[in-house]
Amino acid sequence: AVVSTQSTGVPDFLQEEVKEAVAKPSANWYTRAAGHPRLVKALADEFSPLFGRSIDPMTEVTTAVGAYEAIYAAITAFINPGDEAVVIEPHFDCYAGDMDMCGGKLVRVPLRPNGDGTVAKNWTLDRKEFEEAFNDRTKLLITTTPHNPVGKMFTEEELEFIGGVCAKHNVIIVTDEVYERVVFQGSKHVRIAALPGMWERTITVGSIGKSFSVTGWKVGWAIGPAPLITQLQHVTSCTTFTAPTLLQEASAGAFEREARVKGTPDSYFDWLSGKLEDNCRKLADAFSHIGCVPVWPDGGYFMLVDTAPMGWDFTNENTGRCYDVDCVKWLTREFKLATIPISVFYGDRNRHLAAKYIRVCCAKSDATIDKACQIIRSLKKA
């Protein structure tokens, strides 16, 4: 069985892959700029059945220094000054920074609770608002599933709508799917690139760090049609040139090992989903106990929590910051409970939608989760 947690330990099999890799002279030299041959082959073997097509490892896969660089490369490759990209909000902050560096404009369309907002799947797009965000300057759509920070996994029907709008406006889709291996019971990860007519316009980004709980390795990838992937390769060859050969070699071994044990108790991907769902349930129960309202995620590392029922008020501190920023600073300072404010995932126009939500991370050790739950249960209403 697998023994590991994201924050405290590297699985035994990954440690062995690194030991084997470092003993190979070739794994300590520069490798192919567009991706270490063994790794891109392993990625093509892994994802070909998931996308329902035979992926060419040499032309339809590229590696990068983390998913972060893959996203940067995609935005840099296709955004020129004055161009626009539509992004589903709240969103990971690097999208905005990358767009700023390219002189582009980010057009944000928010998810909003629709009905029972205590489950992430009910956070949905206003479809009219989404369609109106596109124009002749729109070059990209940037989306995430499982979503960070909401934890929503877009359904096939939702992705068909999103893809249809992108096709109508001839827009390239950059889909950040780094949390694809963390799928909670009753949920399903749908890849937009696998839907009819979507492969040709979609760049799918992934990460060894999130897939195997080694975020410090900084090995990511992008998969898509050769005409798009080639443009990313032009960018990365002029920035980092290549991700570390040693870690790409070990990453390839990890995927090959996972393929061998798929469907058995030794599957890391199966273990990871179950473990993080258990952690999330513990945190949700603790917050519910004191009167907060968790938003149950479909998958991913994170969970939103509405703190409004607690009645906490920080206006007298006159910081000029959003409530959630003051709240998380107070929780960290006074209780050693580290969380993230949700307002930082929004632009100015929609920041009010964050209300009094905070984000908690479920990818922690048993000891950290238990201690966090103990602290949470000690918190009092105002």
CSV table of C-alpha atoms in Angstrom, one decimal:
chain,number,residue,atom,x,y,z
A,1,ALA,CA,0.0,0.0,0.0
A,2,VAL,CA,1.1,3.6,-0.5
A,3,VAL,CA,2.4,5.6,2.4
A,4,SER,CA,2.8,9.4,1.8
A,5,THR,CA,1.3,12.8,2.3
A,6,GLN,CA,1.8,15.8,0.1
A,7,SER,CA,3.4,17.9,2.8
A,8,THR,CA,5.5,15.4,4.8
A,9,GLY,CA,6.8,12.6,2.8
A,10,VAL,CA,7.9,11.4,-0.6
A,11,PRO,CA,6.5,7.9,-1.5
A,12,ASP,CA,9.1,5.1,-1.3
A,13,PHE,CA,8.8,4.4,-5.0
A,14,LEU,CA,9.6,8.0,-5.9
A,15,GLN,CA,12.6,8.0,-3.7
A,16,GLU,CA,13.8,4.8,-5.5
A,17,GLU,CA,13.2,6.4,-8.9
A,18,VAL,CA,15.4,9.4,-8.0
A,19,LYS,CA,18.2,7.1,-6.7
A,20,GLU,CA,18.1,5.1,-9.9
A,21,ALA,CA,18.1,8.3,-12.0
A,22,VAL,CA,21.0,9.9,-10.3
A,23,ALA,CA,23.1,6.8,-11.0
A,24,LYS,CA,22.6,7.2,-14.7
A,25,PRO,CA,25.1,9.6,-16.3
A,26,SER,CA,22.7,10.7,-19.1
A,27,ALA,CA,20.1,11.7,-16.4
A,28,ASN,CA,22.6,14.3,-15.1
A,29,TRP,CA,23.1,16.0,-18.5
A,30,TYR,CA,21.0,18.4,-20.5
A,31,THR,CA,18.1,16.5,-22.2
A,32,ARG,CA,15.9,17.3,-25.2
A,33,ALA,CA,14.6,20.9,-24.8
A,34,ALA,CA,11.0,19.9,-25.7
A,35,GLY,CA,10.9,17.1,-23.1
A,36,HIS,CA,13.0,14.2,-21.9
A,37,PRO,CA,12.3,11.4,-24.3
A,38,ARG,CA,11.4,8.8,-21.6
A,39,LEU,CA,9.0,11.2,-19.9
A,40,VAL,CA,7.2,12.5,-23.0
A,41,LYS,CA,6.7,8.8,-24.0
A,42,ALA,CA,5.3,8.0,-20.6
A,43,LEU,CA,3.0,10.9,-20.8
A,44,ALA,CA,1.8,10.0,-24.2
A,45,ASP,CA,1.2,6.4,-23.0
A,46,GLU,CA,-0.7,7.6,-20.0
A,47,PHE,CA,-2.9,10.2,-21.7
A,48,SER,CA,-3.6,8.7,-25.1
A,49,PRO,CA,-6.5,6.5,-23.8
A,50,LEU,CA,-7.7,9.4,-21.6
A,51,PHE,CA,-8.0,11.7,-24.6
A,52,GLY,CA,-9.2,8.9,-26.9
A,53,ARG,CA,-6.5,9.4,-29.4
A,54,SER,CA,-2.9,8.4,-30.1
A,55,ILE,CA,-0.7,11.2,-28.8
A,56,ASP,CA,2.6,11.7,-30.5
A,57,PRO,CA,5.2,12.2,-27.7
A,58,MET,CA,7.6,14.1,-29.9
A,59,THR,CA,5.2,16.7,-31.3
A,60,GLU,CA,2.1,16.8,-29.1
A,61,VAL,CA,3.8,16.8,-25.6
A,62,THR,CA,6.2,19.3,-24.2
A,63,THR,CA,7.6,19.6,-20.7
A,64,ALA,CA,8.3,22.7,-18.6
A,65,VAL,CA,9.6,23.8,-15.2
A,66,GLY,CA,6.3,23.1,-13.5
A,67,ALA,CA,2.8,23.7,-14.8
A,68,TYR,CA,3.5,27.4,-13.9
A,69,GLU,CA,5.9,27.7,-16.8
A,70,ALA,CA,3.7,25.7,-19.2
A,71,ILE,CA,0.9,28.2,-18.5
A,72,TYR,CA,3.3,31.1,-18.9
A,73,ALA,CA,4.5,29.7,-22.2
A,74,ALA,CA,1.0,29.3,-23.5
A,75,ILE,CA,0.0,32.8,-22.7
A,76,THR,CA,3.3,34.3,-24.0
A,77,ALA,CA,3.0,32.3,-27.2
A,78,PHE,CA,-0.5,33.5,-28.2
A,79,ILE,CA,-1.0,36.9,-26.5
A,80,ASN,CA,0.3,40.1,-28.0
A,81,PRO,CA,-0.3,43.7,-26.7
A,82,GLY,CA,-4.0,44.5,-26.9
A,83,ASP,CA,-5.1,40.9,-27.0
A,84,GLU,CA,-7.6,39.5,-24.5
A,85,ALA,CA,-8.1,36.3,-22.6
A,86,VAL,CA,-11.3,35.2,-20.9
A,87,VAL,CA,-10.7,33.6,-17.5
A,88,ILE,CA,-13.2,31.9,-15.2
A,89,GLU,CA,-13.1,33.6,-11.8
A,90,PRO,CA,-12.0,33.1,-9.0
A,91,HIS,CA,-8.7,32.0,-10.6
A,92,PHE,CA,-5.1,31.2,-9.8
A,93,ASP,CA,-3.1,34.5,-9.6
A,94,CYS,CA,-0.4,33.7,-12.1
A,95,TYR,CA,-2.8,34.0,-15.0
A,96,ALA,CA,-3.1,37.8,-14.4
A,97,GLY,CA,0.6,38.3,-14.0
A,98,ASP,CA,1.4,36.4,-17.2
A,99,MET,CA,-1.2,38.5,-19.1
A,100,ASP,CA,0.3,41.7,-17.7
A,101,MET,CA,3.8,40.8,-18.9
A,102,CYS,CA,2.4,40.2,-22.4
A,103,GLY,CA,0.5,43.5,-22.5
A,104,GLY,CA,-2.8,41.6,-22.7
A,105,LYS,CA,-6.1,42.1,-21.0
A,106,LEU,CA,-7.7,39.5,-18.7
A,107,VAL,CA,-11.6,39.5,-19.0
A,108,ARG,CA,-13.0,37.8,-15.9
A,109,VAL,CA,-16.3,35.9,-15.8
A,110,PRO,CA,-17.2,34.7,-12.3
A,111,LEU,CA,-18.7,31.5,-11.0
A,112,ARG,CA,-21.6,32.1,-8.7
A,113,PRO,CA,-23.5,29.8,-6.3
A,114,ASN,CA,-26.6,28.6,-8.0
A,115,GLY,CA,-29.1,27.2,-5.5
A,116,ASP,CA,-27.3,25.3,-2.8
A,117,GLY,CA,-24.0,27.0,-2.6
A,118,THR,CA,-22.6,24.6,0.0
A,119,VAL,CA,-21.5,22.2,-2.8
A,120,ALA,CA,-18.9,23.3,-5.4
A,121,LYS,CA,-20.8,21.7,-8.3
A,122,ASN,CA,-23.5,24.4,-7.9
A,123,TRP,CA,-21.1,27.2,-8.5
A,124,THR,CA,-21.9,27.9,-12.2
A,125,LEU,CA,-21.4,30.5,-15.0
A,126,ASP,CA,-23.9,32.9,-16.1
A,127,ARG,CA,-23.9,31.7,-19.7
A,128,LYS,CA,-25.0,35.0,-21.2
A,129,GLU,CA,-22.3,36.9,-19.3
A,130,PHE,CA,-19.8,34.3,-20.5
A,131,GLU,CA,-20.7,34.6,-24.1
A,132,GLU,CA,-20.6,38.4,-24.0
A,133,ALA,CA,-17.1,38.3,-22.7
A,134,PHE,CA,-15.8,37.2,-26.1
A,135,ASN,CA,-15.0,39.5,-29.0
A,136,ASP,CA,-12.6,39.8,-32.0
A,137,ARG,CA,-9.7,40.6,-29.6
A,138,THR,CA,-10.2,37.4,-27.6
A,139,LYS,CA,-7.4,34.9,-28.2
A,140,LEU,CA,-7.5,32.5,-25.2
A,141,LEU,CA,-9.8,31.0,-22.7
A,142,ILE,CA,-8.1,30.0,-19.4
A,143,THR,CA,-9.9,27.6,-17.2
A,144,THR,CA,-9.2,25.1,-14.4
A,145,THR,CA,-10.8,21.8,-13.5
A,146,PRO,CA,-10.7,20.6,-10.7
A,147,HIS,CA,-11.1,24.3,-9.9
A,148,ASN,CA,-8.8,26.2,-7.6
A,149,PRO,CA,-10.0,27.5,-5.2
A,150,VAL,CA,-13.7,26.5,-5.5
A,151,GLY,CA,-13.1,22.7,-6.0
A,152,LYS,CA,-15.6,22.5,-8.8
A,153,MET,CA,-15.2,19.9,-11.5
A,154,PHE,CA,-16.9,21.1,-14.7
A,155,THR,CA,-19.4,18.6,-16.1
A,156,GLU,CA,-19.4,17.4,-19.7
A,157,GLU,CA,-22.4,19.5,-20.5
A,158,GLU,CA,-20.8,22.6,-19.1
A,159,LEU,CA,-17.6,22.0,-21.0
A,160,GLU,CA,-19.5,21.4,-24.2
A,161,PHE,CA,-21.1,24.8,-23.8
A,162,ILE,CA,-17.7,26.4,-23.0
A,163,GLY,CA,-16.0,24.7,-25.9
A,164,GLY,CA,-18.9,25.7,-28.2
A,165,VAL,CA,-18.4,29.4,-27.4
A,166,CYS,CA,-14.6,29.1,-27.9
A,167,ALA,CA,-15.2,27.4,-31.3
A,168,LYS,CA,-17.6,30.1,-32.4
A,169,HIS,CA,-14.9,32.8,-31.7
A,170,ASN,CA,-12.0,30.6,-32.8
A,171,VAL,CA,-10.4,30.9,-29.4
A,172,ILE,CA,-7.6,28.6,-28.0
A,173,ILE,CA,-8.4,26.9,-24.7
A,174,VAL,CA,-5.7,26.6,-22.0
A,175,THR,CA,-7.0,24.2,-19.4
A,176,ASP,CA,-5.1,23.9,-16.2
A,177,GLU,CA,-5.8,20.3,-14.9
A,178,VAL,CA,-3.0,19.9,-12.4
A,179,TYR,CA,-5.5,18.5,-9.8
A,180,GLU,CA,-6.9,15.9,-12.1
A,181,ARG,CA,-5.8,13.0,-9.9
A,182,VAL,CA,-7.8,14.2,-6.9
A,183,VAL,CA,-11.4,13.2,-7.7
A,184,PHE,CA,-13.8,12.7,-4.8
A,185,GLN,CA,-16.5,10.0,-4.7
A,186,GLY,CA,-19.4,10.8,-7.0
A,187,SER,CA,-17.4,13.1,-9.2
A,188,LYS,CA,-15.9,12.7,-12.6
A,189,HIS,CA,-13.0,14.5,-14.2
A,190,VAL,CA,-13.9,15.4,-17.8
A,191,ARG,CA,-11.2,16.6,-20.1
A,192,ILE,CA,-12.4,19.2,-22.5
A,193,ALA,CA,-9.7,18.2,-25.1
A,194,ALA,CA,-11.4,14.8,-25.3
A,195,LEU,CA,-14.7,16.3,-26.4
A,196,PRO,CA,-15.7,16.3,-30.1
A,197,GLY,CA,-13.9,19.0,-32.0
A,198,MET,CA,-11.9,20.3,-29.0
A,199,TRP,CA,-8.5,18.7,-29.4
A,200,GLU,CA,-7.5,21.0,-32.2
A,201,ARG,CA,-7.9,24.2,-30.1
A,202,THR,CA,-6.9,22.9,-26.6
A,203,ILE,CA,-3.7,23.0,-24.6
A,204,THR,CA,-4.0,20.8,-21.4
A,205,VAL,CA,-1.5,21.5,-18.6
A,206,GLY,CA,-0.5,19.1,-15.9
A,207,SER,CA,2.1,18.6,-13.2
A,208,ILE,CA,4.2,16.0,-11.6
A,209,GLY,CA,4.1,18.0,-8.4
A,210,LYS,CA,0.4,17.8,-8.0
A,211,SER,CA,0.0,14.3,-9.4
A,212,PHE,CA,2.6,12.7,-7.2
A,213,SER,CA,2.8,15.2,-4.3
A,214,VAL,CA,6.3,16.5,-5.0
A,215,THR,CA,5.6,20.1,-5.7
A,216,GLY,CA,9.3,21.0,-5.3
A,217,TRP,CA,10.2,19.0,-8.3
A,218,LYS,CA,8.8,21.6,-10.6
A,219,VAL,CA,8.1,19.3,-13.6
A,220,GLY,CA,5.1,20.1,-15.7
A,221,TRP,CA,3.8,19.5,-19.2
A,222,ALA,CA,1.4,20.6,-21.9
A,223,ILE,CA,-0.4,18.3,-24.3
A,224,GLY,CA,-2.2,19.3,-27.4
A,225,PRO,CA,-2.0,19.5,-31.2
A,226,ALA,CA,1.4,19.9,-32.7
A,227,PRO,CA,0.7,23.4,-34.2
A,228,LEU,CA,0.0,24.8,-30.8
A,229,ILE,CA,2.6,22.8,-28.8
A,230,THR,CA,5.3,23.9,-31.2
A,231,GLN,CA,4.6,27.5,-30.1
A,232,LEU,CA,5.1,26.7,-26.5
A,233,GLN,CA,8.3,25.0,-27.3
A,234,HIS,CA,9.6,28.2,-28.9
A,235,VAL,CA,9.0,30.0,-25.6
A,236,THR,CA,10.4,27.5,-23.2
A,237,SER,CA,13.6,27.0,-25.4
A,238,CYS,CA,14.3,30.7,-24.8
A,239,THR,CA,13.5,30.8,-21.1
A,240,THR,CA,14.5,27.7,-19.1
A,241,PHE,CA,15.5,25.5,-22.1
A,242,THR,CA,14.6,22.4,-20.2
A,243,ALA,CA,13.2,21.1,-16.9
A,244,PRO,CA,15.8,19.2,-14.8
A,245,THR,CA,16.7,15.9,-16.6
A,246,LEU,CA,17.1,14.0,-13.4
A,247,LEU,CA,13.6,14.8,-12.2
A,248,GLN,CA,12.1,14.2,-15.6
A,249,GLU,CA,13.7,10.7,-15.6
A,250,ALA,CA,12.3,10.0,-12.2
A,251,SER,CA,8.9,11.3,-13.2
A,252,ALA,CA,8.8,9.0,-16.2
A,253,GLY,CA,9.6,6.1,-13.9
A,254,ALA,CA,6.7,7.2,-11.6
A,255,PHE,CA,4.2,7.1,-14.4
A,256,GLU,CA,5.5,3.8,-15.7
A,257,ARG,CA,5.1,2.3,-12.2
A,258,GLU,CA,1.6,3.7,-11.8
A,259,ALA,CA,0.6,2.1,-15.1
A,260,ARG,CA,1.8,-1.3,-13.8
A,261,VAL,CA,-0.2,-1.0,-10.5
A,262,LYS,CA,-3.3,0.7,-11.8
A,263,GLY,CA,-6.4,-0.7,-10.2
A,264,THR,CA,-4.5,-2.3,-7.3
A,265,PRO,CA,-4.1,-1.2,-3.7
A,266,ASP,CA,-0.6,0.1,-4.7
A,267,SER,CA,-2.1,2.7,-7.0
A,268,TYR,CA,-0.9,6.1,-5.8
A,269,PHE,CA,-3.5,8.0,-7.7
A,270,ASP,CA,-6.3,6.0,-6.1
A,271,TRP,CA,-4.8,6.4,-2.7
A,272,LEU,CA,-4.3,10.2,-3.1
A,273,SER,CA,-8.0,10.8,-4.0
A,274,GLY,CA,-9.2,8.8,-1.0
A,275,LYS,CA,-6.7,10.4,1.4
A,276,LEU,CA,-7.5,14.0,0.5
A,277,GLU,CA,-11.2,13.3,0.6
A,278,ASP,CA,-10.8,12.0,4.1
A,279,ASN,CA,-8.8,15.0,5.1
A,280,CYS,CA,-11.3,17.4,3.6
A,281,ARG,CA,-14.2,15.7,5.5
A,282,LYS,CA,-12.4,16.1,8.8
A,283,LEU,CA,-11.9,19.8,8.1
A,284,ALA,CA,-15.4,20.3,6.9
A,285,ASP,CA,-16.8,18.6,10.0
A,286,ALA,CA,-14.6,20.8,12.3
A,287,PHE,CA,-15.8,24.0,10.6
A,288,SER,CA,-19.4,22.9,10.6
A,289,HIS,CA,-19.1,22.2,14.3
A,290,ILE,CA,-18.4,25.9,15.1
A,291,GLY,CA,-21.0,27.2,12.7
A,292,CYS,CA,-19.0,28.0,9.6
A,293,VAL,CA,-20.3,26.7,6.2
A,294,PRO,CA,-17.9,24.6,4.1
A,295,VAL,CA,-18.4,24.4,0.4
A,296,TRP,CA,-17.9,20.7,-0.4
A,297,PRO,CA,-15.6,20.2,-3.3
A,298,ASP,CA,-15.8,17.7,-6.2
A,299,GLY,CA,-12.0,17.3,-6.0
A,300,GLY,CA,-8.7,19.0,-5.8
A,301,TYR,CA,-6.6,20.2,-2.9
A,302,PHE,CA,-8.8,22.9,-1.5
A,303,MET,CA,-12.1,23.7,0.1
A,304,LEU,CA,-13.9,27.1,0.6
A,305,VAL,CA,-15.3,27.9,4.0
A,306,ASP,CA,-17.9,30.7,4.6
A,307,THR,CA,-17.0,32.4,7.9
A,308,ALA,CA,-19.9,34.9,7.8
A,309,PRO,CA,-22.0,33.0,10.5
A,310,MET,CA,-19.2,33.5,13.0
A,311,GLY,CA,-19.9,37.3,13.1
A,312,TRP,CA,-16.2,38.2,13.2
A,313,ASP,CA,-15.6,41.9,12.5
A,314,PHE,CA,-12.3,43.5,11.8
A,315,THR,CA,-13.5,47.0,10.7
A,316,ASN,CA,-12.1,48.6,13.9
A,317,GLU,CA,-8.6,47.7,12.9
A,318,ASN,CA,-8.8,50.1,10.0
A,319,THR,CA,-6.4,48.2,7.8
A,320,GLY,CA,-8.2,49.1,4.6
A,321,ARG,CA,-8.0,45.5,3.5
A,322,CYS,CA,-10.7,43.1,2.6
A,323,TYR,CA,-12.4,41.2,5.4
A,324,ASP,CA,-11.0,37.9,4.4
A,325,VAL,CA,-7.4,39.2,4.4
A,326,ASP,CA,-7.8,40.5,7.9
A,327,CYS,CA,-9.5,37.3,8.9
A,328,VAL,CA,-6.7,35.0,7.7
A,329,LYS,CA,-4.1,37.2,9.2
A,330,TRP,CA,-5.9,37.1,12.5
A,331,LEU,CA,-6.3,33.3,12.4
A,332,THR,CA,-2.6,32.9,11.6
A,333,ARG,CA,-1.4,35.4,14.2
A,334,GLU,CA,-3.7,34.4,17.1
A,335,PHE,CA,-4.3,30.7,16.5
A,336,LYS,CA,-1.5,29.5,14.2
A,337,LEU,CA,-4.1,28.4,11.7
A,338,ALA,CA,-2.9,29.2,8.1
A,339,THR,CA,-5.6,29.7,5.5
A,340,ILE,CA,-5.9,31.8,2.3
A,341,PRO,CA,-8.2,34.8,1.6
A,342,ILE,CA,-10.4,34.3,-1.5
A,343,SER,CA,-10.5,37.9,-2.5
A,344,VAL,CA,-6.9,37.6,-4.0
A,345,PHE,CA,-8.4,35.2,-6.6
A,346,TYR,CA,-10.6,38.0,-8.0
A,347,GLY,CA,-10.2,41.2,-9.9
A,348,ASP,CA,-11.6,44.4,-8.5
A,349,ARG,CA,-15.0,44.2,-10.2
A,350,ASN,CA,-16.0,40.9,-8.7
A,351,ARG,CA,-14.1,40.9,-5.4
A,352,HIS,CA,-17.2,41.5,-3.4
A,353,LEU,CA,-18.4,38.0,-4.4
A,354,ALA,CA,-15.7,36.5,-2.2
A,355,ALA,CA,-17.7,37.9,0.8
A,356,LYS,CA,-16.3,36.1,3.8
A,357,TYR,CA,-14.9,33.0,2.3
A,358,ILE,CA,-11.5,31.6,3.1
A,359,ARG,CA,-9.6,28.7,1.5
A,360,VAL,CA,-8.2,25.7,3.4
A,361,CYS,CA,-5.8,23.1,2.0
A,362,CYS,CA,-6.6,19.4,2.5
A,363,ALA,CA,-3.2,18.1,1.2
A,364,LYS,CA,-1.5,17.9,4.6
A,365,SER,CA,-0.2,15.3,7.0
A,366,ASP,CA,-2.4,13.5,9.4
A,367,ALA,CA,-0.8,15.4,12.3
A,368,THR,CA,-1.3,18.8,10.6
A,369,ILE,CA,-5.0,18.0,9.8
A,370,ASP,CA,-5.7,16.8,13.3
A,371,LYS,CA,-4.0,19.8,14.9
A,372,ALA,CA,-5.9,22.1,12.5
A,373,CYS,CA,-9.2,20.5,13.4
A,374,GLN,CA,-8.4,20.9,17.1
A,375,ILE,CA,-7.8,24.6,16.6
A,376,ILE,CA,-10.9,25.1,14.4
A,377,ARG,CA,-13.1,23.5,17.1
A,378,SER,CA,-11.8,25.9,19.6
A,379,LEU,CA,-12.8,29.0,17.7
A,380,LYS,CA,-15.7,31.0,19.0
A,381,LYS,CA,-18.4,33.2,17.5
A,382,ALA,CA,-18.2,37.0,18.1
